Amino acid sequence: MDFNPHILVEEDTYETQDVGPWALDKYKLVGNYCNIFTSGMKEKWDQLVYIDLFAGSGHAKIRKINKIYRNSALIAMSIPNKFDKYILCEQDKNKAEALEARIKSNFQNVNYKILVGNSNDLILEIINEIPKYGKHNKVLSFCFADPYSLNLKFDTIRELGKLFIDFLILQALQMDGVRNFETYYKLENTKVAEYLGLPNWRDIFKDELDKHDGKFLKFLADKYQEQMVNIKYLDWKKMHLINTHDSNLPLYYLAYFSKNERGHDFFDKIERSR
Ligand SMILES: C[S@@+](CC[C@H](N)C(=O)[O-])C[C@H]1O[C@@H](n2cnc3c(N)ncnc32)[C@H](O)[C@@H]1O
C-alpha cells in the first residue's frame, strides 16, 4: 500500500467542512480501500465505479491542527489506478458546487457525475449513472456511505445491493444510535426502522434481549449484519472502530460488506495497516 490517503491542500475560496481529527483515520481507511480495490480488481472487471452517497465538499479542515485535506471523493480520485467512473451524491448545494469546482481544477480527466440531493431519494438516478452490466461489460462498484447519523435507509442499500457492489458504511451506532435511544424508541420515530429496514425492530429488540444483553449498539450492529446477509452479502462482521483522539472513546464504525470471499483479505490488510 504505497498510496498515502492524507493529502494536504491549500486553502481556497470554496466551502470547506470543519471536522474532528479522527476524520484522518476515516480518510486513511477509505483511501486504502479504494487503492486496494482498483489495483486488485482492474484486470478482472471491465469497469470499476466509485459511489459516494454523502460526498461533502471535497476538502475538510481538521480542527485543532488547522490543516486542510482532500476528503473521501477527492481521495478516491487521487489513487494511482483510478476508477472508471465516480458518482457523487451531496445534499447541500454549496458543498456540491465546491466539490465540482475542485474536481474541475484538479482532475480534468476523470469521468464523474455529481447528483445534488438526498441520496436516499436519488437511488434511481444513482443506479442510472452506473454503467450497464453486460457479458462484455462487467461492472463492479465500491460504495462509500458516510452519513453524520443513522440517516441512511436500508432500502437504499438493498436497491444498490442488487448490483455488484462492495460497501464501506459509516455506522454511527454510538454517536447517534446509543445517544438517541430514548428518542428513537418512541413509536412515532422512524429513524431506526428505516436504517435497519425493520419496521418491527422494537419487538425484535425486546424478544432477543438475551442475544444482545440489552445493549442497543450490539443490537444495531447484529441486525444490520443480518439484513446484509438477507440481501446476499457474506456473513461476517468486518468493522473498523474509530475512536476520538483525545479521550479514545468509541465514535463510530466503518463496516465493510462484500459478496466475494476476497473481501476477507481486503479487510484484514487494511485493518493491519492502521
Ligand atoms: C460526514 S459528511 C461526509 C463528507 C465526506 N464523505 C468526507 O469524506 O468528509 C456528510 C455529508 O453528507 C451530506 N449529507 C447529509 N445528508 C445527506 C443525504 N441524505 N444525502 C446526501 N448527502 C447528505 C452533508 O451535507 C455532508 O456534506
PDB file of C-alpha atoms and ligand atoms in Angstrom:
ATOM      1  CA  MET A   1       0.000   0.000   0.000  1.00  0.00           C
ATOM      2  CA  ASP A   2       2.241   2.770  -1.223  1.00  0.00           C
ATOM      3  CA  PHE A   3      -0.551   5.332  -1.574  1.00  0.00           C
ATOM      4  CA  ASN A   4      -0.886   7.956   1.157  1.00  0.00           C
ATOM      5  CA  PRO A   5      -4.562   8.976   1.544  1.00  0.00           C
ATOM      6  CA  HIS A   6      -3.677  12.017   3.671  1.00  0.00           C
ATOM      7  CA  ILE A   7      -3.378  14.686   1.008  1.00  0.00           C
ATOM      8  CA  LEU A   8      -2.767  18.213   2.253  1.00  0.00           C
ATOM      9  CA  VAL A   9      -4.188  21.087   0.210  1.00  0.00           C
ATOM     10  CA  GLU A  10      -4.031  24.891   0.302  1.00  0.00           C
ATOM     11  CA  GLU A  11      -6.982  26.945   1.489  1.00  0.00           C
ATOM     12  CA  ASP A  12      -9.213  28.144  -1.381  1.00  0.00           C
ATOM     13  CA  THR A  13     -12.388  30.222  -1.590  1.00  0.00           C
ATOM     14  CA  TYR A  14     -14.899  27.360  -1.645  1.00  0.00           C
ATOM     15  CA  GLU A  15     -16.782  25.845   1.255  1.00  0.00           C
ATOM     16  CA  THR A  16     -14.663  23.608   3.495  1.00  0.00           C
ATOM     17  CA  GLN A  17     -16.057  21.434   6.286  1.00  0.00           C
ATOM     18  CA  ASP A  18     -14.546  21.570   9.766  1.00  0.00           C
ATOM     19  CA  VAL A  19     -14.037  18.041  11.077  1.00  0.00           C
ATOM     20  CA  GLY A  20     -12.530  16.285  14.096  1.00  0.00           C
ATOM     21  CA  PRO A  21      -9.024  14.796  13.883  1.00  0.00           C
ATOM     22  CA  TRP A  22     -10.489  11.266  13.709  1.00  0.00           C
ATOM     23  CA  ALA A  23     -11.582  12.134  10.143  1.00  0.00           C
ATOM     24  CA  LEU A  24      -7.962  11.379   9.226  1.00  0.00           C
ATOM     25  CA  ASP A  25      -8.483   7.759  10.373  1.00  0.00           C
ATOM     26  CA  LYS A  26     -11.547   7.576   8.161  1.00  0.00           C
ATOM     27  CA  TYR A  27      -9.646   9.046   5.190  1.00  0.00           C
ATOM     28  CA  LYS A  28      -6.871   6.524   5.619  1.00  0.00           C
ATOM     29  CA  LEU A  29      -9.353   3.660   5.621  1.00  0.00           C
ATOM     30  CA  VAL A  30     -11.420   4.797   2.654  1.00  0.00           C
ATOM     31  CA  GLY A  31      -8.298   5.705   0.660  1.00  0.00           C
ATOM     32  CA  ASN A  32      -6.724   2.321   1.301  1.00  0.00           C
ATOM     33  CA  TYR A  33      -9.934   0.528   0.296  1.00  0.00           C
ATOM     34  CA  CYS A  34     -10.104   2.495  -2.968  1.00  0.00           C
ATOM     35  CA  ASN A  35      -6.459   1.785  -3.717  1.00  0.00           C
ATOM     36  CA  ILE A  36      -6.616  -1.923  -2.953  1.00  0.00           C
ATOM     37  CA  PHE A  37      -9.931  -2.216  -4.791  1.00  0.00           C
ATOM     38  CA  THR A  38      -8.811  -0.726  -8.114  1.00  0.00           C
ATOM     39  CA  SER A  39      -5.340  -2.268  -8.081  1.00  0.00           C
ATOM     40  CA  GLY A  40      -6.757  -5.707  -7.207  1.00  0.00           C
ATOM     41  CA  MET A  41      -9.792  -5.654  -9.481  1.00  0.00           C
ATOM     42  CA  LYS A  42      -8.762  -3.766 -12.620  1.00  0.00           C
ATOM     43  CA  GLU A  43      -7.750  -6.891 -14.549  1.00  0.00           C
ATOM     44  CA  LYS A  44     -10.828  -8.865 -13.538  1.00  0.00           C
ATOM     45  CA  TRP A  45     -13.582  -6.357 -14.365  1.00  0.00           C
ATOM     46  CA  ASP A  46     -14.227  -4.133 -17.395  1.00  0.00           C
ATOM     47  CA  GLN A  47     -15.308  -1.083 -15.400  1.00  0.00           C
ATOM     48  CA  LEU A  48     -14.851  -0.064 -11.781  1.00  0.00           C
ATOM     49  CA  VAL A  49     -17.149   2.587 -10.299  1.00  0.00           C
ATOM     50  CA  TYR A  50     -16.821   4.660  -7.124  1.00  0.00           C
ATOM     51  CA  ILE A  51     -20.069   5.790  -5.467  1.00  0.00           C
ATOM     52  CA  ASP A  52     -20.042   8.292  -2.592  1.00  0.00           C
ATOM     53  CA  LEU A  53     -23.529   8.697  -1.102  1.00  0.00           C
ATOM     54  CA  PHE A  54     -22.526  11.561   1.265  1.00  0.00           C
ATOM     55  CA  ALA A  55     -19.724  13.170  -0.684  1.00  0.00           C
ATOM     56  CA  GLY A  56     -19.160  16.527   1.045  1.00  0.00           C
ATOM     57  CA  SER A  57     -17.337  19.493  -0.484  1.00  0.00           C
ATOM     58  CA  GLY A  58     -14.038  17.850  -1.421  1.00  0.00           C
ATOM     59  CA  HIS A  59     -11.941  19.466   1.322  1.00  0.00           C
ATOM     60  CA  ALA A  60     -12.035  19.175   5.102  1.00  0.00           C
ATOM     61  CA  LYS A  61     -10.261  21.302   7.702  1.00  0.00           C
ATOM     62  CA  ILE A  62      -9.079  19.313  10.715  1.00  0.00           C
ATOM     63  CA  ARG A  63      -9.896  21.145  13.938  1.00  0.00           C
ATOM     64  CA  LYS A  64      -7.023  21.900  16.324  1.00  0.00           C
ATOM     65  CA  ILE A  65      -4.287  21.352  13.733  1.00  0.00           C
ATOM     66  CA  ASN A  66      -6.000  23.667  11.208  1.00  0.00           C
ATOM     67  CA  LYS A  67      -4.744  21.731   8.222  1.00  0.00           C
ATOM     68  CA  ILE A  68      -6.877  21.087   5.159  1.00  0.00           C
ATOM     69  CA  TYR A  69      -7.039  17.680   3.472  1.00  0.00           C
ATOM     70  CA  ARG A  70      -8.811  16.144   0.499  1.00  0.00           C
ATOM     71  CA  ASN A  71     -11.937  14.302   1.618  1.00  0.00           C
ATOM     72  CA  SER A  72     -13.302  10.915   0.537  1.00  0.00           C
ATOM     73  CA  ALA A  73     -14.369  11.764  -3.028  1.00  0.00           C
ATOM     74  CA  LEU A  74     -11.126  13.536  -3.917  1.00  0.00           C
ATOM     75  CA  ILE A  75      -9.001  10.879  -2.199  1.00  0.00           C
ATOM     76  CA  ALA A  76     -10.787   8.325  -4.396  1.00  0.00           C
ATOM     77  CA  MET A  77      -9.756  10.384  -7.426  1.00  0.00           C
ATOM     78  CA  SER A  78      -6.129  10.604  -6.258  1.00  0.00           C
ATOM     79  CA  ILE A  79      -5.323   6.880  -6.242  1.00  0.00           C
ATOM     80  CA  PRO A  80      -2.795   5.598  -8.817  1.00  0.00           C
ATOM     81  CA  ASN A  81      -5.311   3.320 -10.621  1.00  0.00           C
ATOM     82  CA  LYS A  82      -8.411   5.468 -11.000  1.00  0.00           C
ATOM     83  CA  PHE A  83     -11.998   4.219 -11.059  1.00  0.00           C
ATOM     84  CA  ASP A  84     -13.626   4.389 -14.497  1.00  0.00           C
ATOM     85  CA  LYS A  85     -16.487   6.480 -13.144  1.00  0.00           C
ATOM     86  CA  TYR A  86     -17.281   8.467  -9.979  1.00  0.00           C
ATOM     87  CA  ILE A  87     -20.885   9.008  -8.841  1.00  0.00           C
ATOM     88  CA  LEU A  88     -21.043  11.562  -6.050  1.00  0.00           C
ATOM     89  CA  CYS A  89     -24.156  12.485  -4.144  1.00  0.00           C
ATOM     90  CA  GLU A  90     -24.342  15.562  -1.910  1.00  0.00           C
ATOM     91  CA  GLN A  91     -27.460  17.130  -0.441  1.00  0.00           C
ATOM     92  CA  ASP A  92     -26.061  20.612   0.197  1.00  0.00           C
ATOM     93  CA  LYS A  93     -25.927  22.775  -2.946  1.00  0.00           C
ATOM     94  CA  ASN A  94     -22.938  24.879  -1.835  1.00  0.00           C
ATOM     95  CA  LYS A  95     -20.910  21.813  -0.945  1.00  0.00           C
ATOM     96  CA  ALA A  96     -21.809  20.171  -4.256  1.00  0.00           C
ATOM     97  CA  GLU A  97     -20.660  23.310  -6.108  1.00  0.00           C
ATOM     98  CA  ALA A  98     -17.415  23.377  -4.137  1.00  0.00           C
ATOM     99  CA  LEU A  99     -16.840  19.709  -4.937  1.00  0.00           C
ATOM    100  CA  GLU A 100     -17.415  20.298  -8.636  1.00  0.00           C
ATOM    101  CA  ALA A 101     -15.062  23.298  -8.735  1.00  0.00           C
ATOM    102  CA  ARG A 102     -12.321  21.312  -7.010  1.00  0.00           C
ATOM    103  CA  ILE A 103     -12.738  18.360  -9.351  1.00  0.00           C
ATOM    104  CA  LYS A 104     -12.591  20.664 -12.376  1.00  0.00           C
ATOM    105  CA  SER A 105      -9.368  22.274 -11.249  1.00  0.00           C
ATOM    106  CA  ASN A 106      -7.579  19.083 -10.175  1.00  0.00           C
ATOM    107  CA  PHE A 107      -8.995  16.119 -12.074  1.00  0.00           C
ATOM    108  CA  GLN A 108      -9.699  17.112 -15.683  1.00  0.00           C
ATOM    109  CA  ASN A 109      -9.601  13.534 -16.928  1.00  0.00           C
ATOM    110  CA  VAL A 110     -11.929  11.739 -14.555  1.00  0.00           C
ATOM    111  CA  ASN A 111     -15.407  10.657 -15.551  1.00  0.00           C
ATOM    112  CA  TYR A 112     -17.775  11.872 -12.832  1.00  0.00           C
ATOM    113  CA  LYS A 113     -21.357  12.779 -12.104  1.00  0.00           C
ATOM    114  CA  ILE A 114     -22.478  14.864  -9.135  1.00  0.00           C
ATOM    115  CA  LEU A 115     -26.066  14.355  -8.008  1.00  0.00           C
ATOM    116  CA  VAL A 116     -27.414  17.060  -5.727  1.00  0.00           C
ATOM    117  CA  GLY A 117     -29.997  15.902  -3.199  1.00  0.00           C
ATOM    118  CA  ASN A 118     -30.796  13.301  -0.570  1.00  0.00           C
ATOM    119  CA  SER A 119     -29.068  10.073  -1.601  1.00  0.00           C
ATOM    120  CA  ASN A 120     -31.967   8.050  -0.169  1.00  0.00           C
ATOM    121  CA  ASP A 121     -34.306   9.794  -2.628  1.00  0.00           C
ATOM    122  CA  LEU A 122     -31.903   9.721  -5.570  1.00  0.00           C
ATOM    123  CA  ILE A 123     -31.459   5.984  -5.692  1.00  0.00           C
ATOM    124  CA  LEU A 124     -32.904   5.571  -9.211  1.00  0.00           C
ATOM    125  CA  GLU A 125     -30.721   8.380 -10.563  1.00  0.00           C
ATOM    126  CA  ILE A 126     -27.673   6.817  -8.901  1.00  0.00           C
ATOM    127  CA  ILE A 127     -28.421   3.406 -10.407  1.00  0.00           C
ATOM    128  CA  ASN A 128     -28.981   5.024 -13.820  1.00  0.00           C
ATOM    129  CA  GLU A 129     -25.494   6.509 -13.668  1.00  0.00           C
ATOM    130  CA  ILE A 130     -23.851   3.118 -13.091  1.00  0.00           C
ATOM    131  CA  PRO A 131     -22.767   1.711 -16.478  1.00  0.00           C
ATOM    132  CA  LYS A 132     -24.984  -1.179 -17.552  1.00  0.00           C
ATOM    133  CA  TYR A 133     -23.652  -4.639 -16.827  1.00  0.00           C
ATOM    134  CA  GLY A 134     -23.301  -6.950 -19.798  1.00  0.00           C
ATOM    135  CA  LYS A 135     -21.469 -10.036 -20.980  1.00  0.00           C
ATOM    136  CA  HIS A 136     -18.662  -7.867 -22.319  1.00  0.00           C
ATOM    137  CA  ASN A 137     -19.004  -5.105 -19.753  1.00  0.00           C
ATOM    138  CA  LYS A 138     -18.543  -6.463 -16.264  1.00  0.00           C
ATOM    139  CA  VAL A 139     -19.076  -3.601 -13.823  1.00  0.00           C
ATOM    140  CA  LEU A 140     -18.032  -3.645 -10.163  1.00  0.00           C
ATOM    141  CA  SER A 141     -18.678  -0.714  -7.816  1.00  0.00           C
ATOM    142  CA  PHE A 142     -17.307   0.389  -4.467  1.00  0.00           C
ATOM    143  CA  CYS A 143     -19.795   2.445  -2.474  1.00  0.00           C
ATOM    144  CA  PHE A 144     -18.761   4.628   0.443  1.00  0.00           C
ATOM    145  CA  ALA A 145     -21.610   5.846   2.686  1.00  0.00           C
ATOM    146  CA  ASP A 146     -20.522   8.438   5.217  1.00  0.00           C
ATOM    147  CA  PRO A 147     -23.586   9.957   6.922  1.00  0.00           C
ATOM    148  CA  TYR A 148     -23.426  12.058  10.096  1.00  0.00           C
ATOM    149  CA  SER A 149     -26.053   9.855  11.724  1.00  0.00           C
ATOM    150  CA  LEU A 150     -28.210   6.791  11.075  1.00  0.00           C
ATOM    151  CA  ASN A 151     -29.566   8.772   8.142  1.00  0.00           C
ATOM    152  CA  LEU A 152     -29.098   6.018   5.575  1.00  0.00           C
ATOM    153  CA  LYS A 153     -32.132   3.942   4.697  1.00  0.00           C
ATOM    154  CA  PHE A 154     -31.690   0.216   4.322  1.00  0.00           C
ATOM    155  CA  ASP A 155     -33.915   0.419   1.221  1.00  0.00           C
ATOM    156  CA  THR A 156     -31.122   2.428  -0.434  1.00  0.00           C
ATOM    157  CA  ILE A 157     -28.561  -0.283   0.336  1.00  0.00           C
ATOM    158  CA  ARG A 158     -30.992  -3.029  -0.708  1.00  0.00           C
ATOM    159  CA  GLU A 159     -31.519  -1.427  -4.133  1.00  0.00           C
ATOM    160  CA  LEU A 160     -27.811  -0.844  -4.749  1.00  0.00           C
ATOM    161  CA  GLY A 161     -27.003  -4.299  -3.402  1.00  0.00           C
ATOM    162  CA  LYS A 162     -28.858  -5.876  -6.333  1.00  0.00           C
ATOM    163  CA  LEU A 163     -25.821  -4.912  -8.434  1.00  0.00           C
ATOM    164  CA  PHE A 164     -22.180  -5.943  -7.997  1.00  0.00           C
ATOM    165  CA  ILE A 165     -21.212  -3.540  -5.223  1.00  0.00           C
ATOM    166  CA  ASP A 166     -18.960  -3.634  -2.173  1.00  0.00           C
ATOM    167  CA  PHE A 167     -19.926  -1.247   0.617  1.00  0.00           C
ATOM    168  CA  LEU A 168     -17.969   0.672   3.216  1.00  0.00           C
ATOM    169  CA  ILE A 169     -20.611   2.125   5.539  1.00  0.00           C
ATOM    170  CA  LEU A 170     -20.056   4.506   8.397  1.00  0.00           C
ATOM    171  CA  GLN A 171     -22.253   3.247  11.203  1.00  0.00           C
ATOM    172  CA  ALA A 172     -22.903   5.991  13.730  1.00  0.00           C
ATOM    173  CA  LEU A 173     -24.005   3.376  16.261  1.00  0.00           C
ATOM    174  CA  GLN A 174     -22.529   5.104  19.302  1.00  0.00           C
ATOM    175  CA  MET A 175     -22.535   8.720  18.113  1.00  0.00           C
ATOM    176  CA  ASP A 176     -26.182   8.644  17.030  1.00  0.00           C
ATOM    177  CA  GLY A 177     -27.792   5.272  17.867  1.00  0.00           C
ATOM    178  CA  VAL A 178     -26.905   4.824  21.531  1.00  0.00           C
ATOM    179  CA  ARG A 179     -27.017   8.546  22.334  1.00  0.00           C
ATOM    180  CA  ASN A 180     -30.530   8.908  20.952  1.00  0.00           C
ATOM    181  CA  PHE A 181     -32.007   5.582  22.012  1.00  0.00           C
ATOM    182  CA  GLU A 182     -34.824   7.159  24.039  1.00  0.00           C
ATOM    183  CA  THR A 183     -35.929   9.377  21.157  1.00  0.00           C
ATOM    184  CA  TYR A 184     -35.690   6.570  18.624  1.00  0.00           C
ATOM    185  CA  TYR A 185     -37.552   4.106  20.815  1.00  0.00           C
ATOM    186  CA  LYS A 186     -40.667   6.297  20.771  1.00  0.00           C
ATOM    187  CA  LEU A 187     -43.297   4.786  18.499  1.00  0.00           C
ATOM    188  CA  GLU A 188     -43.646   7.800  16.214  1.00  0.00           C
ATOM    189  CA  ASN A 189     -39.920   7.818  15.409  1.00  0.00           C
ATOM    190  CA  THR A 190     -38.988   6.018  12.174  1.00  0.00           C
ATOM    191  CA  LYS A 191     -35.188   6.505  12.168  1.00  0.00           C
ATOM    192  CA  VAL A 192     -34.120   3.008  13.284  1.00  0.00           C
ATOM    193  CA  ALA A 193     -36.903   1.275  11.334  1.00  0.00           C
ATOM    194  CA  GLU A 194     -35.615   2.925   8.141  1.00  0.00           C
ATOM    195  CA  TYR A 195     -31.950   2.429   8.995  1.00  0.00           C
ATOM    196  CA  LEU A 196     -32.370  -1.302   9.592  1.00  0.00           C
ATOM    197  CA  GLY A 197     -35.229  -1.818   7.143  1.00  0.00           C
ATOM    198  CA  LEU A 198     -37.126  -3.424  10.026  1.00  0.00           C
ATOM    199  CA  PRO A 199     -40.417  -1.664  10.905  1.00  0.00           C
ATOM    200  CA  ASN A 200     -40.906  -4.054  13.884  1.00  0.00           C
ATOM    201  CA  TRP A 201     -37.400  -3.552  15.351  1.00  0.00           C
ATOM    202  CA  ARG A 202     -38.779  -2.649  18.812  1.00  0.00           C
ATOM    203  CA  ASP A 203     -40.453  -6.071  19.134  1.00  0.00           C
ATOM    204  CA  ILE A 204     -37.274  -7.821  17.970  1.00  0.00           C
ATOM    205  CA  PHE A 205     -35.211  -5.778  20.445  1.00  0.00           C
ATOM    206  CA  LYS A 206     -37.468  -6.959  23.293  1.00  0.00           C
ATOM    207  CA  ASP A 207     -37.715 -10.577  22.075  1.00  0.00           C
ATOM    208  CA  GLU A 208     -33.962 -11.015  21.655  1.00  0.00           C
ATOM    209  CA  LEU A 209     -32.782  -9.391  24.873  1.00  0.00           C
ATOM    210  CA  ASP A 210     -30.710 -12.463  25.769  1.00  0.00           C
ATOM    211  CA  LYS A 211     -28.752 -12.159  22.491  1.00  0.00           C
ATOM    212  CA  HIS A 212     -27.718  -8.518  22.831  1.00  0.00           C
ATOM    213  CA  ASP A 213     -27.918  -8.193  26.588  1.00  0.00           C
ATOM    214  CA  GLY A 214     -29.992  -5.013  26.336  1.00  0.00           C
ATOM    215  CA  LYS A 215     -27.091  -3.331  24.533  1.00  0.00           C
ATOM    216  CA  PHE A 216     -28.507  -1.186  21.753  1.00  0.00           C
ATOM    217  CA  LEU A 217     -25.154  -0.893  19.982  1.00  0.00           C
ATOM    218  CA  LYS A 218     -24.787  -4.657  19.717  1.00  0.00           C
ATOM    219  CA  PHE A 219     -28.399  -4.988  18.597  1.00  0.00           C
ATOM    220  CA  LEU A 220     -27.926  -2.415  15.810  1.00  0.00           C
ATOM    221  CA  ALA A 221     -24.648  -3.968  14.628  1.00  0.00           C
ATOM    222  CA  ASP A 222     -26.041  -7.537  14.665  1.00  0.00           C
ATOM    223  CA  LYS A 223     -29.291  -6.651  12.939  1.00  0.00           C
ATOM    224  CA  TYR A 224     -27.503  -4.653  10.244  1.00  0.00           C
ATOM    225  CA  GLN A 225     -25.269  -7.620   9.586  1.00  0.00           C
ATOM    226  CA  GLU A 226     -28.309  -9.941   9.390  1.00  0.00           C
ATOM    227  CA  GLN A 227     -30.016  -7.598   6.969  1.00  0.00           C
ATOM    228  CA  MET A 228     -26.907  -7.581   4.743  1.00  0.00           C
ATOM    229  CA  VAL A 229     -26.861 -11.394   4.804  1.00  0.00           C
ATOM    230  CA  ASN A 230     -30.539 -11.336   3.772  1.00  0.00           C
ATOM    231  CA  ILE A 231     -29.509  -9.456   0.621  1.00  0.00           C
ATOM    232  CA  LYS A 232     -26.736 -11.990  -0.097  1.00  0.00           C
ATOM    233  CA  TYR A 233     -23.716 -10.298   1.463  1.00  0.00           C
ATOM    234  CA  LEU A 234     -21.221 -12.532   3.251  1.00  0.00           C
ATOM    235  CA  ASP A 235     -21.917 -13.427   6.843  1.00  0.00           C
ATOM    236  CA  TRP A 236     -19.031 -11.752   8.588  1.00  0.00           C
ATOM    237  CA  LYS A 237     -18.591  -8.823  10.921  1.00  0.00           C
ATOM    238  CA  LYS A 238     -15.866  -6.686   9.443  1.00  0.00           C
ATOM    239  CA  MET A 239     -15.921  -3.381  11.256  1.00  0.00           C
ATOM    240  CA  HIS A 240     -13.127  -0.867  11.792  1.00  0.00           C
ATOM    241  CA  LEU A 241     -13.627   1.063  15.025  1.00  0.00           C
ATOM    242  CA  ILE A 242     -12.925   4.812  15.029  1.00  0.00           C
ATOM    243  CA  ASN A 243     -12.232   6.435  18.408  1.00  0.00           C
ATOM    244  CA  THR A 244     -11.948  10.056  19.451  1.00  0.00           C
ATOM    245  CA  HIS A 245      -8.310  11.145  19.582  1.00  0.00           C
ATOM    246  CA  ASP A 246      -8.308  12.961  22.921  1.00  0.00           C
ATOM    247  CA  SER A 247     -10.151  10.501  25.183  1.00  0.00           C
ATOM    248  CA  ASN A 248     -10.070   7.386  22.967  1.00  0.00           C
ATOM    249  CA  LEU A 249     -13.837   6.906  23.203  1.00  0.00           C
ATOM    250  CA  PRO A 250     -15.663   4.892  20.527  1.00  0.00           C
ATOM    251  CA  LEU A 251     -17.307   7.184  17.978  1.00  0.00           C
ATOM    252  CA  TYR A 252     -18.359   5.103  15.013  1.00  0.00           C
ATOM    253  CA  TYR A 253     -17.577   2.053  12.925  1.00  0.00           C
ATOM    254  CA  LEU A 254     -16.697   1.684   9.291  1.00  0.00           C
ATOM    255  CA  ALA A 255     -18.272  -1.609   8.268  1.00  0.00           C
ATOM    256  CA  TYR A 256     -17.215  -3.407   5.108  1.00  0.00           C
ATOM    257  CA  PHE A 257     -19.585  -5.664   3.160  1.00  0.00           C
ATOM    258  CA  SER A 258     -18.880  -7.777   0.117  1.00  0.00           C
ATOM    259  CA  LYS A 259     -20.380 -10.751  -1.681  1.00  0.00           C
ATOM    260  CA  ASN A 260     -16.963 -12.080  -2.507  1.00  0.00           C
ATOM    261  CA  GLU A 261     -14.572 -14.052  -0.291  1.00  0.00           C
ATOM    262  CA  ARG A 262     -11.587 -11.978  -1.416  1.00  0.00           C
ATOM    263  CA  GLY A 263     -13.100  -9.216   0.758  1.00  0.00           C
ATOM    264  CA  HIS A 264     -11.609 -11.027   3.783  1.00  0.00           C
ATOM    265  CA  ASP A 265      -8.114 -10.171   2.520  1.00  0.00           C
ATOM    266  CA  PHE A 266      -9.055  -6.568   1.778  1.00  0.00           C
ATOM    267  CA  PHE A 267     -10.394  -6.043   5.275  1.00  0.00           C
ATOM    268  CA  ASP A 268      -7.514  -7.821   7.014  1.00  0.00           C
ATOM    269  CA  LYS A 269      -4.824  -5.954   5.051  1.00  0.00           C
ATOM    270  CA  ILE A 270      -6.480  -2.617   5.731  1.00  0.00           C
ATOM    271  CA  GLU A 271      -7.040  -3.277   9.416  1.00  0.00           C
ATOM    272  CA  ARG A 272      -3.381  -4.322   9.753  1.00  0.00           C
ATOM    273  CA  SER A 273      -2.172  -1.128   8.075  1.00  0.00           C
ATOM    274  CA  ARG A 274      -3.876   1.208  10.579  1.00  0.00           C
TER     275      ARG A 274
HETATM  276  C1  LIG B   1     -19.889  13.366   7.330  1.00  0.00           C
HETATM  277  S1  LIG B   1     -20.026  14.384   5.933  1.00  0.00           S
HETATM  278  C2  LIG B   1     -19.046  13.400   4.883  1.00  0.00           C
HETATM  279  C3  LIG B   1     -18.218  14.123   3.913  1.00  0.00           C
HETATM  280  C4  LIG B   1     -17.206  13.309   3.142  1.00  0.00           C
HETATM  281  N1  LIG B   1     -17.637  11.965   2.806  1.00  0.00           N
HETATM  282  C5  LIG B   1     -15.850  13.271   3.807  1.00  0.00           C
HETATM  283  O1  LIG B   1     -15.080  12.402   3.448  1.00  0.00           O
HETATM  284  O2  LIG B   1     -15.524  14.104   4.625  1.00  0.00           O
HETATM  285  C6  LIG B   1     -21.638  14.077   5.357  1.00  0.00           C
HETATM  286  C7  LIG B   1     -22.014  14.866   4.112  1.00  0.00           C
HETATM  287  O3  LIG B   1     -23.250  14.364   3.636  1.00  0.00           O
HETATM  288  C8  LIG B   1     -24.130  15.422   3.311  1.00  0.00           C
HETATM  289  N2  LIG B   1     -25.481  14.859   3.525  1.00  0.00           N
HETATM  290  C9  LIG B   1     -26.179  14.763   4.682  1.00  0.00           C
HETATM  291  N3  LIG B   1     -27.311  14.068   4.492  1.00  0.00           N
HETATM  292  C10 LIG B   1     -27.313  13.702   3.180  1.00  0.00           C
HETATM  293  C11 LIG B   1     -28.191  12.937   2.372  1.00  0.00           C
HETATM  294  N4  LIG B   1     -29.313  12.418   2.867  1.00  0.00           N
HETATM  295  N5  LIG B   1     -27.868  12.730   1.079  1.00  0.00           N
HETATM  296  C12 LIG B   1     -26.736  13.247   0.555  1.00  0.00           C
HETATM  297  N6  LIG B   1     -25.861  13.983   1.271  1.00  0.00           N
HETATM  298  C13 LIG B   1     -26.140  14.201   2.563  1.00  0.00           C
HETATM  299  C14 LIG B   1     -23.755  16.548   4.237  1.00  0.00           C
HETATM  300  O4  LIG B   1     -24.094  17.809   3.655  1.00  0.00           O
HETATM  301  C15 LIG B   1     -22.230  16.346   4.356  1.00  0.00           C
HETATM  302  O5  LIG B   1     -21.552  17.066   3.377  1.00  0.00           O
END
